[in-house]
XYZ file of C-alpha atoms in Angstrom:
338
model
C -17.977 32.263 -29.392
C -21.364 30.203 -29.988
C -22.949 30.962 -33.359
C -26.555 31.975 -33.723
C -28.949 29.081 -34.940
C -30.412 29.313 -38.655
C -34.121 30.260 -38.515
C -36.676 27.200 -39.035
C -37.436 28.673 -42.808
C -33.954 28.863 -43.623
C -33.134 25.408 -42.589
C -36.343 24.122 -44.528
C -35.307 26.014 -47.722
C -32.040 24.090 -47.341
C -33.818 20.933 -47.467
C -36.047 21.927 -50.090
C -33.292 22.865 -52.245
C -31.359 19.527 -51.696
C -34.695 17.491 -52.880
C -34.571 19.486 -56.057
C -31.414 18.338 -56.651
C -29.370 21.689 -56.281
C -25.807 21.067 -55.181
C -23.995 22.194 -51.990
C -21.793 24.740 -53.970
C -24.861 26.624 -55.274
C -26.928 26.568 -52.400
C -24.255 27.869 -50.152
C -23.702 30.591 -52.556
C -27.029 31.456 -52.751
C -28.197 31.233 -49.126
C -24.789 32.337 -47.680
C -24.311 29.387 -45.434
C -21.153 27.724 -45.152
C -21.090 24.130 -46.895
C -20.240 22.242 -43.582
C -23.609 23.823 -41.763
C -25.562 22.712 -45.200
C -24.185 19.147 -44.802
C -24.904 19.034 -40.891
C -28.457 20.100 -41.540
C -29.025 17.903 -44.399
C -27.473 14.849 -42.525
C -29.864 15.377 -39.703
C -32.926 15.860 -41.807
C -31.975 12.383 -43.534
C -31.323 10.668 -40.070
C -34.395 12.300 -38.345
C -36.775 13.562 -40.574
C -37.190 16.853 -39.564
C -34.796 19.988 -39.346
C -36.326 21.004 -35.686
C -34.201 21.127 -32.699
C -34.160 17.871 -30.934
C -34.390 17.370 -27.421
C -31.338 16.932 -25.232
C -30.461 15.086 -22.288
C -29.647 17.653 -20.021
C -26.609 20.276 -20.140
C -24.476 19.529 -23.071
C -21.100 18.425 -21.954
C -18.023 20.493 -21.536
C -15.875 17.926 -22.554
C -14.438 18.047 -26.333
C -14.174 15.185 -28.434
C -10.530 15.543 -28.155
C -10.790 15.625 -24.328
C -12.820 12.324 -24.227
C -10.360 10.431 -26.528
C -7.432 11.896 -24.202
C -9.320 10.469 -21.080
C -9.880 7.148 -23.008
C -6.262 6.652 -23.870
C -5.177 7.262 -20.512
C -7.493 5.339 -19.030
C -6.168 2.444 -21.254
C -2.671 3.196 -20.918
C -3.156 2.944 -16.883
C -6.247 1.053 -15.671
C -5.478 2.120 -12.194
C -5.444 5.930 -12.670
C -7.962 7.593 -10.297
C -10.832 10.219 -10.992
C -8.649 12.797 -9.125
C -5.540 12.558 -11.402
C -7.766 12.224 -14.672
C -9.208 15.643 -13.570
C -5.719 17.200 -12.946
C -4.820 15.990 -16.850
C -8.096 17.145 -17.834
C -7.317 20.845 -16.288
C -3.890 20.760 -17.629
C -5.468 20.299 -21.044
C -7.446 23.462 -20.684
C -10.765 21.492 -19.806
C -12.119 21.954 -16.557
C -14.655 19.319 -15.753
C -16.215 17.721 -12.892
C -15.659 14.272 -11.796
C -19.104 13.142 -12.681
C -18.461 14.368 -16.009
C -15.156 12.412 -16.519
C -16.809 9.294 -15.203
C -19.553 9.498 -17.643
C -17.304 10.229 -20.624
C -15.386 7.029 -19.740
C -18.283 5.000 -19.079
C -19.580 5.800 -22.838
C -16.446 4.263 -24.008
C -17.388 0.879 -22.520
C -14.928 1.133 -19.465
C -16.246 0.912 -15.793
C -14.577 1.302 -12.364
C -14.348 -2.308 -11.031
C -12.339 -4.425 -8.592
C -9.560 -5.987 -10.379
C -10.266 -9.622 -11.065
C -7.477 -11.857 -9.551
C -6.348 -14.219 -11.977
C -3.458 -16.944 -11.506
C -0.425 -16.769 -13.236
C -0.439 -19.672 -15.850
C 2.282 -21.254 -17.870
C 1.589 -23.200 -21.016
C 1.957 -26.472 -19.362
C -0.970 -25.257 -16.723
C -3.167 -23.972 -19.712
C -2.661 -27.835 -21.284
C -3.728 -29.330 -18.085
C -6.702 -27.111 -17.686
C -7.924 -27.497 -20.956
C -7.576 -31.489 -20.764
C -9.396 -31.445 -17.426
C -12.186 -29.015 -18.654
C -12.828 -31.443 -21.823
C -12.856 -34.902 -19.847
C -15.325 -33.087 -17.044
C -17.484 -30.706 -19.104
C -20.089 -33.697 -19.628
C -20.086 -35.199 -16.029
C -24.030 -35.661 -14.980
C -25.156 -32.878 -12.199
C -25.795 -35.918 -9.858
C -21.923 -36.618 -10.001
C -21.240 -33.104 -9.343
C -23.515 -32.823 -6.684
C -21.284 -35.609 -4.840
C -18.040 -33.670 -4.498
C -17.191 -32.343 -1.472
C -15.247 -28.843 -2.447
C -12.198 -27.966 0.280
C -9.631 -25.088 0.376
C -7.781 -23.065 2.600
C -7.997 -19.271 2.776
C -6.799 -16.341 4.957
C -9.018 -14.081 6.596
C -7.782 -10.704 7.886
C -8.670 -8.903 10.745
C -9.324 -5.627 9.363
C -10.703 -5.494 5.830
C -11.111 -7.885 3.286
C -8.085 -8.939 1.645
C -6.441 -6.605 -0.913
C -8.542 -5.265 -3.704
C -7.382 -2.753 -6.632
C -10.300 -0.559 -8.266
C -9.340 -0.043 -11.895
C -10.996 0.846 -15.079
C -11.847 -1.979 -17.387
C -14.186 -3.445 -19.534
C -16.318 -6.608 -18.518
C -14.107 -9.326 -18.695
C -10.701 -7.493 -19.068
C -7.796 -6.143 -16.912
C -6.896 -8.777 -14.240
C -4.196 -8.814 -11.348
C -2.049 -12.016 -11.925
C -1.443 -14.005 -8.628
C 0.611 -16.792 -7.437
C -1.822 -18.537 -4.903
C -1.427 -17.459 -1.278
C 0.348 -14.518 -1.383
C -2.504 -7.176 10.177
C -3.417 -9.881 12.001
C -5.182 -12.995 10.233
C -6.389 -16.567 10.500
C -6.014 -19.599 8.262
C -8.994 -21.516 7.708
C -10.034 -25.022 6.345
C -13.399 -25.355 5.040
C -15.694 -27.725 2.604
C -19.043 -27.716 0.860
C -21.189 -29.429 -1.341
C -24.374 -28.902 -3.460
C -26.140 -29.495 -0.105
C -24.595 -26.921 2.023
C -21.409 -26.242 3.927
C -19.705 -28.796 5.591
C -17.136 -28.128 8.618
C -14.981 -24.998 9.014
C -11.975 -25.187 11.399
C -9.125 -22.966 12.144
C -5.416 -24.096 11.181
C -3.737 -23.322 14.232
C -0.012 -23.342 12.930
C 1.850 -23.648 9.838
C 0.189 -26.037 7.132
C 2.205 -29.377 6.947
C 1.750 -32.706 5.571
C 0.812 -33.978 8.755
C -1.945 -31.500 9.259
C -3.049 -32.060 5.680
C -3.841 -35.755 7.149
C -5.454 -34.862 10.586
C -7.898 -32.352 9.289
C -9.528 -34.421 7.138
C -9.547 -37.402 9.577
C -11.200 -35.096 11.951
C -13.597 -33.130 9.325
C -13.755 -34.439 6.230
C -15.567 -37.995 6.659
C -17.928 -36.077 9.322
C -18.862 -33.348 6.585
C -19.804 -36.123 4.085
C -22.036 -37.862 6.615
C -23.822 -34.214 7.898
C -24.117 -33.330 4.058
C -25.488 -36.781 3.309
C -23.185 -37.433 0.482
C -22.884 -41.584 1.036
C -19.723 -43.239 1.162
C -18.911 -42.699 -2.841
C -18.659 -39.138 -2.409
C -15.730 -37.351 -4.464
C -13.244 -35.236 -2.746
C -11.694 -32.142 -4.247
C -8.277 -30.550 -3.062
C -5.735 -28.550 -4.930
C -2.238 -30.086 -5.753
C -0.298 -28.163 -2.845
C 2.656 -30.128 -1.964
C 1.401 -30.839 1.166
C -2.027 -32.686 -0.104
C 0.126 -34.902 -2.489
C 2.409 -35.892 0.218
C 2.655 -39.493 0.793
C 1.088 -39.556 4.367
C -1.717 -37.607 3.022
C -2.234 -39.867 0.340
C -2.024 -42.884 2.744
C -4.910 -41.823 4.718
C -7.245 -41.173 1.433
C -6.236 -44.731 0.225
C -6.922 -46.264 3.505
C -10.208 -44.605 4.173
C -11.506 -45.131 0.645
C -11.918 -41.529 -0.564
C -12.340 -40.919 -3.997
C -10.198 -37.691 -5.198
C -10.937 -35.693 -7.880
C -7.660 -35.023 -9.792
C -7.310 -31.294 -10.261
C -5.101 -29.233 -12.575
C -2.514 -26.965 -10.871
C -2.967 -22.657 -10.521
C -6.766 -23.501 -11.213
C -8.710 -21.938 -8.033
C -10.926 -20.463 -10.329
C -12.457 -23.317 -11.367
C -13.459 -24.157 -7.535
C -16.484 -22.754 -6.562
C -15.502 -22.494 -3.093
C -13.758 -19.227 -3.889
C -16.845 -17.642 -4.396
C -18.036 -18.923 -0.962
C -14.830 -17.541 0.661
C -15.609 -14.238 -0.488
C -19.460 -14.177 0.843
C -18.018 -15.034 4.296
C -15.307 -12.455 4.253
C -17.914 -9.812 3.334
C -20.429 -10.960 6.020
C -17.593 -11.302 8.678
C -16.107 -7.860 8.264
C -19.661 -6.172 8.348
C -19.603 -7.525 12.005
C -16.382 -5.599 12.759
C -14.496 -8.118 14.850
C -11.978 -6.705 17.205
C -9.339 -9.657 17.779
C -8.810 -12.904 16.527
C -11.163 -14.680 18.858
C -14.095 -12.970 17.362
C -12.762 -13.285 14.008
C -12.948 -16.978 14.506
C -16.034 -17.154 16.130
C -17.610 -14.954 13.590
C -16.128 -16.863 10.349
C -17.727 -20.270 12.239
C -20.981 -18.315 12.739
C -21.192 -16.834 9.355
C -20.237 -20.239 7.669
C -23.301 -21.812 8.954
C -25.360 -19.313 7.578
C -24.663 -19.314 4.138
C -27.615 -20.605 2.597
C -27.709 -24.010 0.893
C -29.448 -22.756 -2.481
C -26.168 -20.614 -2.636
C -24.226 -23.654 -2.251
C -26.335 -25.252 -4.885
C -25.818 -22.605 -7.475
C -22.351 -22.524 -7.257
C -21.852 -26.149 -7.882
C -24.241 -25.475 -10.985
C -22.062 -23.056 -12.210
C -19.250 -25.434 -12.582
C -19.939 -26.271 -16.184
C -19.717 -22.538 -17.267
C -16.242 -22.678 -15.476
C -15.301 -25.462 -17.592
C -16.686 -23.755 -20.514
C -14.914 -20.846 -20.070
C -11.667 -22.584 -20.115
C -12.461 -24.402 -23.340
C -13.514 -20.874 -24.851
C -10.461 -19.315 -23.756
C -8.302 -21.993 -25.734
C -10.358 -21.316 -29.050
C -9.982 -17.545 -28.381
C -6.119 -17.978 -28.198
C -6.012 -19.837 -31.399
C -7.992 -17.295 -33.305
C -5.660 -14.313 -32.177
C -2.791 -16.734 -33.024
C -3.988 -17.315 -36.443
C -4.883 -13.641 -37.320
C -1.104 -12.539 -36.103
């Protein structure tokens, strides 16, 4: 049962005896108050300069400290555990708590329910190439970056945004590792620069080296003209074998297109990935019912993407490079501690 709270006079008397230099044991015997209670009252007085009951933020939590630690341990061990599962395990420990109480307890530990960030699976060779690329291009001028025409392909599903997993995590932690390109859907090729979006086209069949030549032939140069990038623009595409095939390289050389050398397994460095997410969210808010409507919605929403958004994404490119370098420094510090 909950014990009766000590009177204000008695608490003040405890503090007065403490000020006079009287020890805990002597005060406890004289006032018949447990030493743990004395320590709590004196600690409160030292911290808040008062023995009065302080305002409380709502109803006291029904979760014990042990229960909170158990929840944090479960979430740390299994980031994909749901609130319902946590609630059941809490009941099994003898603590019946609402889902909001459990959620608040986890938030207090610094973890929040978020969509798991997707991260490419990197080998040591990939890491070294990314680091070398980041160091080489970190000091590129913004004027040069504004000349880059970023391109990529993406898949858009008819029903729902491509699979997302909700997990408990602290900011910047817990990712789902993936290898690139993993209901009905369509494949799209698109490009953009700091000046806005370029062409967006549907890939009608399986992507081949010949298509990697034909799509730029029909859309790349026209996009550079529409965006007024000039003849000295820089073309960014990934290192997919189809892009590096002889037929694709020959077309780029014949048309004097400057290509930005790109490290493998580095979709996170390409700002177009954020633009794809914007596009998918906008398209699925329109609920297209078939693939023809899906393609039409994609092209309409692509054209609506704001130029300011494109410019901000390109401006964030330097932060992406800095993150690669910082990750290397972080790994080195961990290795040194080990």
